[in-house]
mmCIF file of C-alpha atoms and ligand atoms in Angstrom:
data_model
loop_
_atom_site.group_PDB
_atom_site.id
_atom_site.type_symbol
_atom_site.label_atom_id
_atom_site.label_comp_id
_atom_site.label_asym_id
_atom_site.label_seq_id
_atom_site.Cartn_x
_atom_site.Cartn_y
_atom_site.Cartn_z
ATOM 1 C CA UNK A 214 62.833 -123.578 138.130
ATOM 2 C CA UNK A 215 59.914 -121.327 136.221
ATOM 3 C CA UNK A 216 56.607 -122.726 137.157
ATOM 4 C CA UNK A 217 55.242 -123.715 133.842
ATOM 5 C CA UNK A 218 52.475 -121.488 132.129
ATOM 6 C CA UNK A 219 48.808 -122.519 132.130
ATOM 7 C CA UNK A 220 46.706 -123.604 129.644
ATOM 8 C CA UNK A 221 43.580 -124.661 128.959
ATOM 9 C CA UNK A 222 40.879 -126.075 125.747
ATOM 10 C CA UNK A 223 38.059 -127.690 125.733
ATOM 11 C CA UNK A 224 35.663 -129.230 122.685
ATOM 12 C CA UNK A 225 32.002 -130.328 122.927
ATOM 13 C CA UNK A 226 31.199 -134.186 122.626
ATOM 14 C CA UNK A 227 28.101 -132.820 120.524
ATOM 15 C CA UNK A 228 29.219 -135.123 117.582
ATOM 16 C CA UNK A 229 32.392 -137.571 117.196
ATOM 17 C CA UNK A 230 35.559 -136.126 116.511
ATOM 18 C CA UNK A 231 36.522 -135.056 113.253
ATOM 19 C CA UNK A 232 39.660 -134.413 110.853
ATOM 20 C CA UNK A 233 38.858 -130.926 111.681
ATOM 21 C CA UNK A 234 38.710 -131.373 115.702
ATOM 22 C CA UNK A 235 42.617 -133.401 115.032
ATOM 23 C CA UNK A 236 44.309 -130.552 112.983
ATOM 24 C CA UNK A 237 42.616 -127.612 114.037
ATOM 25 C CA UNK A 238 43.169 -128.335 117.555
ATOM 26 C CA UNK A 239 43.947 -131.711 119.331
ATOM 27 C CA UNK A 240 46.792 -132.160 117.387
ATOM 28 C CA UNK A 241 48.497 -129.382 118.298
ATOM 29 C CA UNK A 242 47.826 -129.960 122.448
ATOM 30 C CA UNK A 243 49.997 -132.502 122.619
ATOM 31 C CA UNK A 244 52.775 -131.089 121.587
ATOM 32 C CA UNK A 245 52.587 -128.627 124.835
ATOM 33 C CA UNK A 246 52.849 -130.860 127.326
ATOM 34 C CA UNK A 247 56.391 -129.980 128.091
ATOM 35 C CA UNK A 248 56.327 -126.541 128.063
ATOM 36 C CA UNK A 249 52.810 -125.681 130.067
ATOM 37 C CA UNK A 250 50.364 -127.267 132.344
ATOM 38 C CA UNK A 251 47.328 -128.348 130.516
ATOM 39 C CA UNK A 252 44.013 -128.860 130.826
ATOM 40 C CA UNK A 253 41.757 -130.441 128.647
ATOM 41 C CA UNK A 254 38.374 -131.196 129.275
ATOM 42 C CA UNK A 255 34.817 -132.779 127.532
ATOM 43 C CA UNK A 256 32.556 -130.015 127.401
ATOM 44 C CA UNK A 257 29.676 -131.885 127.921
ATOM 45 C CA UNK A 258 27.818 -128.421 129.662
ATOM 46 C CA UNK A 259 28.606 -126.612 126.810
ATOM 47 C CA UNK A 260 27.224 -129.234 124.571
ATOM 48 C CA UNK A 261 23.466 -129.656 125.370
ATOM 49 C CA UNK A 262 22.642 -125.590 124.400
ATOM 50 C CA UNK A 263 21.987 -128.079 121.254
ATOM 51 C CA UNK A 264 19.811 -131.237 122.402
ATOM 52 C CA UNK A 265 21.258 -134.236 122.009
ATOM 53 C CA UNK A 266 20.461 -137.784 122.959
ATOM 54 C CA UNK A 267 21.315 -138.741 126.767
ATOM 55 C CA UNK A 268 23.094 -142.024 125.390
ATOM 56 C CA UNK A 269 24.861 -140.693 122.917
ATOM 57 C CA UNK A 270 25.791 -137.844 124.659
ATOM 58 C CA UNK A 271 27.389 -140.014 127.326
ATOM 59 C CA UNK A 272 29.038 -142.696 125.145
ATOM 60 C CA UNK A 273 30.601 -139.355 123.288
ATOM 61 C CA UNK A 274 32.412 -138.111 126.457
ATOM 62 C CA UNK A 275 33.873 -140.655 126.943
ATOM 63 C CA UNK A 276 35.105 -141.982 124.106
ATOM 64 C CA UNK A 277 36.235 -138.355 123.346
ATOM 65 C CA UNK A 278 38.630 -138.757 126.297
ATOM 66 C CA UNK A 279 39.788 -142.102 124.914
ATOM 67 C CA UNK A 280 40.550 -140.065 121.721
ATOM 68 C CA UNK A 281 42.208 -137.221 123.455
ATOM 69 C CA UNK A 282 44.519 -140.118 124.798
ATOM 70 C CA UNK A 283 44.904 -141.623 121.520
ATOM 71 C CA UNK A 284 45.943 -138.328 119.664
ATOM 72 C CA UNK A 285 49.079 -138.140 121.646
ATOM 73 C CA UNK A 286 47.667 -136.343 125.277
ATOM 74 C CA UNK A 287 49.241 -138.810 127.956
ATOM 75 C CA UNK A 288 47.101 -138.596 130.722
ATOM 76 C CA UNK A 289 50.031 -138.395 133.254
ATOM 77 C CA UNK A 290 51.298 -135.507 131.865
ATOM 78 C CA UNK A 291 48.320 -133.359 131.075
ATOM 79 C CA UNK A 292 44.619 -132.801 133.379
ATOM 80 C CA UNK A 293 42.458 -134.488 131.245
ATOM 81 C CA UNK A 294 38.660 -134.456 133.119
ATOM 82 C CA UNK A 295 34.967 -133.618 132.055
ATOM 83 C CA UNK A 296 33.262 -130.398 132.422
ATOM 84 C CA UNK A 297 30.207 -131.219 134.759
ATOM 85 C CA UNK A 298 32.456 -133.556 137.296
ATOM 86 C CA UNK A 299 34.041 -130.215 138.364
ATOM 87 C CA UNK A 300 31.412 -128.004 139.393
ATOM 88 C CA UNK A 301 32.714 -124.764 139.415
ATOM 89 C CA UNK A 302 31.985 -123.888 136.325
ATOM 90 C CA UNK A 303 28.797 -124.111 136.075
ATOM 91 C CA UNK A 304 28.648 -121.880 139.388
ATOM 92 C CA UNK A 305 31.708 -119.375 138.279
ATOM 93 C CA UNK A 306 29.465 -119.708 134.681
ATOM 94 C CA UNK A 307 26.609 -118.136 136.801
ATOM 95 C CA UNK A 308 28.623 -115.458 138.049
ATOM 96 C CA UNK A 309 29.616 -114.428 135.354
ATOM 97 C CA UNK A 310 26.483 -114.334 133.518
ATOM 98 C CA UNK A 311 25.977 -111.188 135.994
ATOM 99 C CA UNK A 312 28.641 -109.259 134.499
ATOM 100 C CA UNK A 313 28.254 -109.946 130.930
ATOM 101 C CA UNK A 314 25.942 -107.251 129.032
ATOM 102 C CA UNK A 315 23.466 -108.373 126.948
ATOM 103 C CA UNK A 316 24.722 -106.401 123.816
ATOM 104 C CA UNK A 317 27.976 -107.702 124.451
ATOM 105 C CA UNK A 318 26.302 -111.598 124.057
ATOM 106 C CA UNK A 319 23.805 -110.371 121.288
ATOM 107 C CA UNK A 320 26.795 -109.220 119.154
ATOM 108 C CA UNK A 321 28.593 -112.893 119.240
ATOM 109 C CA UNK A 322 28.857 -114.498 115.395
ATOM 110 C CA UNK A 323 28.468 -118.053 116.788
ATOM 111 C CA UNK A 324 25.181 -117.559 118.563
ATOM 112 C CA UNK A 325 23.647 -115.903 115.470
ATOM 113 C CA UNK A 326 24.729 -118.913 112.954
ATOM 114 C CA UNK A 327 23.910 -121.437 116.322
ATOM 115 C CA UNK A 328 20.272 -119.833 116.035
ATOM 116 C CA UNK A 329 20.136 -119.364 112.538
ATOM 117 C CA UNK A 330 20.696 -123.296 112.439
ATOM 118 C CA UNK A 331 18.557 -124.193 115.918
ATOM 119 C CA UNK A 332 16.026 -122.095 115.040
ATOM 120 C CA UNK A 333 13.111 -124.410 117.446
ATOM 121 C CA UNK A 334 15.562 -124.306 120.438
ATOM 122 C CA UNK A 335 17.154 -121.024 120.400
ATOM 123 C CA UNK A 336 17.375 -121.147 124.213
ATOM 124 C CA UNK A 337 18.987 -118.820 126.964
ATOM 125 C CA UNK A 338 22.274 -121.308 127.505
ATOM 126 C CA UNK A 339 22.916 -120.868 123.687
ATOM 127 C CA UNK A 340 22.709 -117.408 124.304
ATOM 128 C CA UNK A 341 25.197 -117.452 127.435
ATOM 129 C CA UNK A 342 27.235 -119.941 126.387
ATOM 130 C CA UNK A 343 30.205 -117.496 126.576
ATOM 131 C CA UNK A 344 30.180 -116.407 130.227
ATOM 132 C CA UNK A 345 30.575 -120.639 131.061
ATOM 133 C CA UNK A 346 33.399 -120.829 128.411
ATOM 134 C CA UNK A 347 34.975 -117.434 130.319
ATOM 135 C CA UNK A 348 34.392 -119.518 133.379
ATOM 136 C CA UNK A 349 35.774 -122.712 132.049
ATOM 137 C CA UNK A 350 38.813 -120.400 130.995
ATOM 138 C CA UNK A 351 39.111 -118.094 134.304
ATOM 139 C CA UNK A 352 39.122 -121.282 137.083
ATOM 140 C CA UNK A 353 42.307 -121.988 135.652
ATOM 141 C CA UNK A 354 43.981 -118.584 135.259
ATOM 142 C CA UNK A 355 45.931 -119.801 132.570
ATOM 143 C CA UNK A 356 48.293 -117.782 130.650
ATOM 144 C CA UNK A 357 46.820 -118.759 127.384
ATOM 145 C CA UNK A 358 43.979 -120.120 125.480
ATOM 146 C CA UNK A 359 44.592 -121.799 122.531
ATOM 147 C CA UNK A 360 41.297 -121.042 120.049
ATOM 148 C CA UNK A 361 40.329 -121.596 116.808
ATOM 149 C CA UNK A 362 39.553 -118.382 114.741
ATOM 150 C CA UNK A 363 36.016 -118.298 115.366
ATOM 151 C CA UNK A 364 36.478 -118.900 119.243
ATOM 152 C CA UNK A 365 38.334 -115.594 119.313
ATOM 153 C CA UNK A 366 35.544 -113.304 120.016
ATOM 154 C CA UNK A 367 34.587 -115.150 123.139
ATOM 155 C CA UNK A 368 38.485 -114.802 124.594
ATOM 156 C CA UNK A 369 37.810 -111.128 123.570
ATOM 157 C CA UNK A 370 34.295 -111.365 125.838
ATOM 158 C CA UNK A 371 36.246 -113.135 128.553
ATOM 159 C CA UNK A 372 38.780 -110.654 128.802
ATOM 160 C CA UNK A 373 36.150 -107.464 128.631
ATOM 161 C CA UNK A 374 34.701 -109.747 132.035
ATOM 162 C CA UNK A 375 38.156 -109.776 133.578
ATOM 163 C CA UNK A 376 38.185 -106.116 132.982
ATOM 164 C CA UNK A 377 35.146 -105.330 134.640
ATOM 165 C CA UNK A 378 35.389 -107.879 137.402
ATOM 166 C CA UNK A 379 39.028 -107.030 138.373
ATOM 167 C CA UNK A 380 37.780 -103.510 138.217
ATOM 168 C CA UNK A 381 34.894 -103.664 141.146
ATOM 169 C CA UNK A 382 37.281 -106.503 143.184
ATOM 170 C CA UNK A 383 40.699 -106.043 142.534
ATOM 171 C CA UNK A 384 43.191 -108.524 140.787
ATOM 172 C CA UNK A 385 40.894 -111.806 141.399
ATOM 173 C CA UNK A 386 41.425 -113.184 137.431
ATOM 174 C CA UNK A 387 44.262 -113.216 135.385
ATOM 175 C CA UNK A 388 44.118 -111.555 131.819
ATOM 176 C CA UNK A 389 43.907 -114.507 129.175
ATOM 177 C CA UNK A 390 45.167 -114.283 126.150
ATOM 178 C CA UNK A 391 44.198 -115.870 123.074
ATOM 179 C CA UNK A 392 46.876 -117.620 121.617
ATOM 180 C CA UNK A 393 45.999 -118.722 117.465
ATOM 181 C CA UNK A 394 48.149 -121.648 116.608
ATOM 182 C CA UNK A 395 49.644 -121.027 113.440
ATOM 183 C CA UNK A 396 49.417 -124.325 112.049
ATOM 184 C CA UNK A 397 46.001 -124.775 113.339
ATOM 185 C CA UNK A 398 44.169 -125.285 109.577
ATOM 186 C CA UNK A 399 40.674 -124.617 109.452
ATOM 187 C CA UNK A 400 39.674 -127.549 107.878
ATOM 188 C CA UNK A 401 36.264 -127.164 105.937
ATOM 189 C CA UNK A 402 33.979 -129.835 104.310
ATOM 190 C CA UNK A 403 34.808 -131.666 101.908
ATOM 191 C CA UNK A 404 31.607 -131.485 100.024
ATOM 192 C CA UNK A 405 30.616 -127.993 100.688
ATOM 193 C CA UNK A 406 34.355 -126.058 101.234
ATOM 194 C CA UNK A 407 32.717 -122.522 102.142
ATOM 195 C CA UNK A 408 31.834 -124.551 105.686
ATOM 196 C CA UNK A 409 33.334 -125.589 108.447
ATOM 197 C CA UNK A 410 34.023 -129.559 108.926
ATOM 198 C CA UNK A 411 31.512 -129.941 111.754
ATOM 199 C CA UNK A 412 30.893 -133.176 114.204
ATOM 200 C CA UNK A 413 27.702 -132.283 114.170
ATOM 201 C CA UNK A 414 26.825 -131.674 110.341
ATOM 202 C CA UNK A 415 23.754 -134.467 110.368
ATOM 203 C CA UNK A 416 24.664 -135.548 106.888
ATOM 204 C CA UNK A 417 28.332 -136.053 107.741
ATOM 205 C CA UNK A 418 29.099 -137.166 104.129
ATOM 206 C CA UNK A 419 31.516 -134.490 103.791
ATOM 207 C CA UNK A 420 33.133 -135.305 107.299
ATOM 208 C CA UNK A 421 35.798 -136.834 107.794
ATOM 209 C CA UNK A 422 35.598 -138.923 111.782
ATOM 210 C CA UNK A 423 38.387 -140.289 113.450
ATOM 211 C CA UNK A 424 36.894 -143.449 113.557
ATOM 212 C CA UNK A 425 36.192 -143.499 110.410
ATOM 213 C CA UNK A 426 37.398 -146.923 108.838
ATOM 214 C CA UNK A 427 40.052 -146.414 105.762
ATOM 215 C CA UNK A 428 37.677 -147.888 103.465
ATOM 216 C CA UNK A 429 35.362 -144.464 104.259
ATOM 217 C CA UNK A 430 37.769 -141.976 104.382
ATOM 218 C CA UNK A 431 38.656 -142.837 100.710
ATOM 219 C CA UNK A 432 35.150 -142.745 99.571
ATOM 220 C CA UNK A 433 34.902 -139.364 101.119
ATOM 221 C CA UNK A 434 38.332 -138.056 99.152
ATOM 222 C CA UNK A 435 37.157 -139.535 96.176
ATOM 223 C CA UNK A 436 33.874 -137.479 96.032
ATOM 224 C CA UNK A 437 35.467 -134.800 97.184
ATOM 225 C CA UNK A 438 34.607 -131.514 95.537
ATOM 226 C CA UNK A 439 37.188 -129.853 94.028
ATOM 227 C CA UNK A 440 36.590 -127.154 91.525
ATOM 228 C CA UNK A 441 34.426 -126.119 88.382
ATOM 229 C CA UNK A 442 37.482 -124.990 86.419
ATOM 230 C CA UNK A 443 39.033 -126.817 83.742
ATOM 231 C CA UNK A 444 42.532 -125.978 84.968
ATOM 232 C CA UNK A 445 42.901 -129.395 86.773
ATOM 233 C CA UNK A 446 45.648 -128.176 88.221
ATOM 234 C CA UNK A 447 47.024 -128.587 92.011
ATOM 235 C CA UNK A 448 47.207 -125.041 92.514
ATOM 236 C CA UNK A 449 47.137 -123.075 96.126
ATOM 237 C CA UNK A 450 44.360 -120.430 95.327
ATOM 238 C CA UNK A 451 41.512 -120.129 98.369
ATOM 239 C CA UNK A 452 39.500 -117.748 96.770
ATOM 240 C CA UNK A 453 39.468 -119.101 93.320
ATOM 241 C CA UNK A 454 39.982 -123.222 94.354
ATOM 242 C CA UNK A 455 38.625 -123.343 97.778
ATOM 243 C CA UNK A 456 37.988 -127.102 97.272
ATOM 244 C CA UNK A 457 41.462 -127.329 95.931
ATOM 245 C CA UNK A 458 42.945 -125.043 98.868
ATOM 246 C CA UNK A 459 40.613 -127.176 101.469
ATOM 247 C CA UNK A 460 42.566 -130.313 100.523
ATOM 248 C CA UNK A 461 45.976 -129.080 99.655
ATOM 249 C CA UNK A 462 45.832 -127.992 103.772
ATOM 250 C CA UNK A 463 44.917 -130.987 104.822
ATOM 251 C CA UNK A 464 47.373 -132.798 103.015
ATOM 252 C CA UNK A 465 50.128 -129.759 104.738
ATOM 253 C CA UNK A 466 48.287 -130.994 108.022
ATOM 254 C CA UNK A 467 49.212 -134.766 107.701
ATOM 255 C CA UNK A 468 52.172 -134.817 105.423
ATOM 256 C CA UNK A 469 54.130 -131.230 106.909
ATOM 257 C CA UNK A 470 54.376 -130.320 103.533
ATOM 258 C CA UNK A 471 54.416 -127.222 102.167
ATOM 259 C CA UNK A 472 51.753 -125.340 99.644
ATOM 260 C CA UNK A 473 54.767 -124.736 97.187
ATOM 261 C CA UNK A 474 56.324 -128.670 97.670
ATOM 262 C CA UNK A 475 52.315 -130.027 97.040
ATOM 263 C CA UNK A 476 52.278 -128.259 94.212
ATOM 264 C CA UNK A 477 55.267 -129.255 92.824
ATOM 265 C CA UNK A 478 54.788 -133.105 93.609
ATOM 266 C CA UNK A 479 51.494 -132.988 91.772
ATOM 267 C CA UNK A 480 52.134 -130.816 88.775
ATOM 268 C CA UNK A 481 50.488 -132.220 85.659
ATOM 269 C CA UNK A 482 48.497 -134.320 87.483
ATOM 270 C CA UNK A 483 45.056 -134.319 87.739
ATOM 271 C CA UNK A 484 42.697 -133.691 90.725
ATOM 272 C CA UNK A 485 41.563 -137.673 90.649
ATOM 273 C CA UNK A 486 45.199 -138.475 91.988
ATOM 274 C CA UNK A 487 45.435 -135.881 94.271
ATOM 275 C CA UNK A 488 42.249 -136.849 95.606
ATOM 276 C CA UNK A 489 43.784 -140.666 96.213
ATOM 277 C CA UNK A 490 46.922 -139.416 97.681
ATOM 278 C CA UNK A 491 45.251 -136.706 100.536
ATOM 279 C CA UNK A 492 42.700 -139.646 101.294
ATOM 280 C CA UNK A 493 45.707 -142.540 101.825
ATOM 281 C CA UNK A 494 47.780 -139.347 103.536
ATOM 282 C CA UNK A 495 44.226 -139.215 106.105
ATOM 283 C CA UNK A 496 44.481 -143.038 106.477
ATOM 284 C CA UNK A 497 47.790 -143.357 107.244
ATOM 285 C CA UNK A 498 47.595 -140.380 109.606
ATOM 286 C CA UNK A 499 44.295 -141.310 111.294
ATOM 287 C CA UNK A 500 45.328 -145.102 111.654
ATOM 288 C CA UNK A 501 47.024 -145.588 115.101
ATOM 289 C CA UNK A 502 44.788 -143.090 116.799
ATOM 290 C CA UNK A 503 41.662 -145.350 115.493
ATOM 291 C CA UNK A 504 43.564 -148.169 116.783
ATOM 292 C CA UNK A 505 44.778 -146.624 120.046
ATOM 293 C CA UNK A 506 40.862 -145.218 120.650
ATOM 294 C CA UNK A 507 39.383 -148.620 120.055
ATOM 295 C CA UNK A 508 42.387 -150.529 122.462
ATOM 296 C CA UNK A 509 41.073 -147.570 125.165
ATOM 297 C CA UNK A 510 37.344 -147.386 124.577
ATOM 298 C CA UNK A 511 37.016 -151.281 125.741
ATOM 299 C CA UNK A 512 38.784 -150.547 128.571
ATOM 300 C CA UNK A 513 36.237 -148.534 130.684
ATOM 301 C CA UNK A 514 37.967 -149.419 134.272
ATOM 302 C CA UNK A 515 41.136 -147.110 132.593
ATOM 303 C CA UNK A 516 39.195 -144.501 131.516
ATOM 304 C CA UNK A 517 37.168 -143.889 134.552
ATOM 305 C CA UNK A 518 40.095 -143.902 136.821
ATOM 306 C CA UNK A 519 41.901 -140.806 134.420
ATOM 307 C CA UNK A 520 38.711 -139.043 134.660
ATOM 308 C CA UNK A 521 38.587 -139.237 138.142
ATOM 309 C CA UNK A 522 41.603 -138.280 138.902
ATOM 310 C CA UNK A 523 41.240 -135.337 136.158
ATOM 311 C CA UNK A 524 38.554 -134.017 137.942
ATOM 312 C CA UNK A 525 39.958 -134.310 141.533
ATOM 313 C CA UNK A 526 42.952 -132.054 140.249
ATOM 314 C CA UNK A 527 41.207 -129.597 138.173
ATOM 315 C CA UNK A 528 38.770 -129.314 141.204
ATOM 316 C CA UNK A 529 41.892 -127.808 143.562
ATOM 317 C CA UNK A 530 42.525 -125.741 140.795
ATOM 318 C CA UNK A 531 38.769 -124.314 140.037
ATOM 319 C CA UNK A 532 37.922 -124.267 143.411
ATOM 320 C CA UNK A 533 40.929 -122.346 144.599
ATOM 321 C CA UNK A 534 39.385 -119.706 142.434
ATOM 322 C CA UNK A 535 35.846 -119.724 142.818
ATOM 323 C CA UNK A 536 36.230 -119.615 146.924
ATOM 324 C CA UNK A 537 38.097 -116.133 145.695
ATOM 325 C CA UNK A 538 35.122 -114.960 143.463
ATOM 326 C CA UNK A 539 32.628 -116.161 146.012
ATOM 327 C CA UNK A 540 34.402 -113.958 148.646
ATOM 328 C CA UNK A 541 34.371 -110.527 146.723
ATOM 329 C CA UNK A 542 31.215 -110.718 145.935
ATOM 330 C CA UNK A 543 30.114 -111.240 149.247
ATOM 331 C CA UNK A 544 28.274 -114.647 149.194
ATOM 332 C CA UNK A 545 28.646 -115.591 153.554
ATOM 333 C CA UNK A 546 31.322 -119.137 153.458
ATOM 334 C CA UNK A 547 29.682 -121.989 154.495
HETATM 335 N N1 LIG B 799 36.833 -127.968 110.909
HETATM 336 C C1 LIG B 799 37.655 -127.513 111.838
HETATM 337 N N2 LIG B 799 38.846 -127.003 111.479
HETATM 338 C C2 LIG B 799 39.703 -126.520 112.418
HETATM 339 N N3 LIG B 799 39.444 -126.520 113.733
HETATM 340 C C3 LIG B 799 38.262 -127.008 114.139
HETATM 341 N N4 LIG B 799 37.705 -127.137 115.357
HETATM 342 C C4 LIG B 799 36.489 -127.717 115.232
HETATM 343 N N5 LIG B 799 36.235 -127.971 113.932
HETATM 344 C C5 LIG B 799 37.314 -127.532 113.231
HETATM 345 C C6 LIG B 799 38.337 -126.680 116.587
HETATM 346 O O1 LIG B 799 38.081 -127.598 117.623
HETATM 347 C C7 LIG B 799 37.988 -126.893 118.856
HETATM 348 C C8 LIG B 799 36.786 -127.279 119.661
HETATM 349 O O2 LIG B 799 35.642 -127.262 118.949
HETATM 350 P P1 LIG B 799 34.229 -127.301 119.669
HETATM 351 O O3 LIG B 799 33.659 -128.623 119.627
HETATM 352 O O4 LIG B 799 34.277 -126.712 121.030
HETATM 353 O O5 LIG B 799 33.430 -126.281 118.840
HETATM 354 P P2 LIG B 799 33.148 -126.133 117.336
HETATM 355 O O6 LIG B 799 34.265 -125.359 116.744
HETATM 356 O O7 LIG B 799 31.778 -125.542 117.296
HETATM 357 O O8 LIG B 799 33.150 -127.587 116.707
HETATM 358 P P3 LIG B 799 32.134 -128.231 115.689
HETATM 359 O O9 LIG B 799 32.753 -129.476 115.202
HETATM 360 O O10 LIG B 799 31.672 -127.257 114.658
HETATM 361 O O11 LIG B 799 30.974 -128.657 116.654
HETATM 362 P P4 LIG B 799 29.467 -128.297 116.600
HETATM 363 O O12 LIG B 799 29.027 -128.732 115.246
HETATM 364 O O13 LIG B 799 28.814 -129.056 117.692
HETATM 365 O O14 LIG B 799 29.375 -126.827 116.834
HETATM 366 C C9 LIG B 799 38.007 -125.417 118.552
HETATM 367 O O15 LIG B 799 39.304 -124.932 118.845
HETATM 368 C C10 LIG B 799 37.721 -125.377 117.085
HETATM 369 O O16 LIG B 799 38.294 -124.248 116.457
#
């Protein structure tokens, strides 16, 4: 038999997961279980370029594992661990940092809107955040990365590393390539639909959590923006009605409807109902993973013991790799 293909994602516990962390990505990992060899991880290194409370930072990681195991990623079946147990990265990370150029980091989009937003703490991890995510991606040599949009120019970074690595030593890392889920909706706020749905928007009143009870989630939909015009009309237009468009995907995310069904179920009916109906769609959708998280998060004993045994396999895995790297550069073995 084929060995299965690799791959790998990871998400920061810099916030608590959101609709946007669920469609745009987790939901679509467990669906791969059968076909490839996963790994998931809590990128807890990747999450203090931003400072963030040592409590909450903790309490995050792990109930973002209890999550991931909630949304559907059965622990058995894919390596589910957290970024600093295995530490490779953070040593393939510095590696790496030696073969990345500085114009090549000065010209990535997310550190410029991460330092127009940070603007006290613009500090030299934010900066290099992308040779550790190369790392986090290169340990593995998996055969794909599955990435939101705006995580594509850092694939595009990792490769240019591979290039230049492979190029001094030989074949050491294998070419990743990005692969962009399709339905992967990039799910924006619902107050503000020109951003992003972020976990760690302070304000949050436009974000949609996990654990957000149904009671919330409804108040969010209701106050949903949708647009100025006096259409009132469920219409797919993203330029025209991105508030519209913002909602009409999320409803496609939970119901697998499509844009041309949506707008047929709702014609002549105003954006008040539609509101109602993507907010019980969320509910409904969101309900047994709230359940499921809450079942897990009081059981500690579990969680620790898939953790640990996350990390002890995606250690033979990383460290496989960086004994390689180590080598051609010429650090002596201990
Ligand atoms: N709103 C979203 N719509 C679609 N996909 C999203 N993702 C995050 N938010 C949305 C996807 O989740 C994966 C991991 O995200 P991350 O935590 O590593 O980074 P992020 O994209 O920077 O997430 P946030 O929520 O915006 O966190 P903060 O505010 O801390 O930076 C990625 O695949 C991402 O596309």
């Amino acid at each position: 038999m084929d060995e299965k293909k690799v791959m790998l994602s990871g998400i920061k516990p810099s916030g608590d997961l959101t609709l946007g962390s669920y469609l745009g990505a987790i939901k679509n990992w467990a669906e791969r279980a059968e076909q490839f060899d996963c790994y998931y991880f809590m990128a807890d290194l990747h999450a203090i370029t931003v400072r963030q409370k040592p409590a909450d930072l903790r309490r995050r990681t792990v109930e973002q594992l209890a999550q991931y195991i909630a949304c559907g990623l059965d622990p058995e079946k894919n390596t589910l661990f957290i970024q600093s147990h295995v530490s490779a990265h953070a040593e393939l990370g510095w590696v790496l940092n030696c073969f990345a150029m500085f114009g090549e980091l000065s010209r990535m989009t997310q550190f410029k809107d991460k330092s127009r937003k940070n603007e006290d703490n613009i500090n030299g991890g934010l900066f290099t955040y992308p040779c550790l995510m190369a790392a986090d991606i290169l340990l593995y040599q998996p055969d794909y990365v599955p990435v939101g949009e705006d995580q594509k120019q850092h694939v595009e970074l990792a490769r240019n590393i591979v290039q230049r690595f492979n190029g001094i030593y030989g074949d050491v890392f294998k070419m990743p390539e990005p692969y962009i889920p399709k339905v992967g909706a990039r799910v924006m706020d619902l107050l503000d639909p020109m951003s992003k749905m972020s976990k760690s928007d302070e304000a949050g009143a436009g974000v949609v959590y996990l654990m957000d009870k149904p009671e919330d989630i409804m108040r969010k939909f209701k106050r949903a923006v949708t647009d100025s015009d006096t259409e009132n009309c469920v219409r797919y237009a993203p330029e025209e009605k991105p508030g519209v468009a913002n909602l009409m995907s999320i409803y496609s995310g939970c119901t697998g409807k499509s844009y041309a069904e949506i707008e047929s179920e709702f014609a002549g009916r105003g954006y008040g109902d539609f509101k109602k109906y993507v907010g019980e769609a969320v509910v409904e959708m969101l309900r047994p993973i709230r359940e499921e998280s809450l079942r897990l998060i009081a059981d500690k004993a579990y969680l620790e013991s898939v953790y640990r045994a996350g990390a002890e396999k995606a250690s033979r895995t990383a460290y496989r790799t960086l004994r390689k790297v180590y080598k051609k550069v010429g650090f002596v073995e201990r």
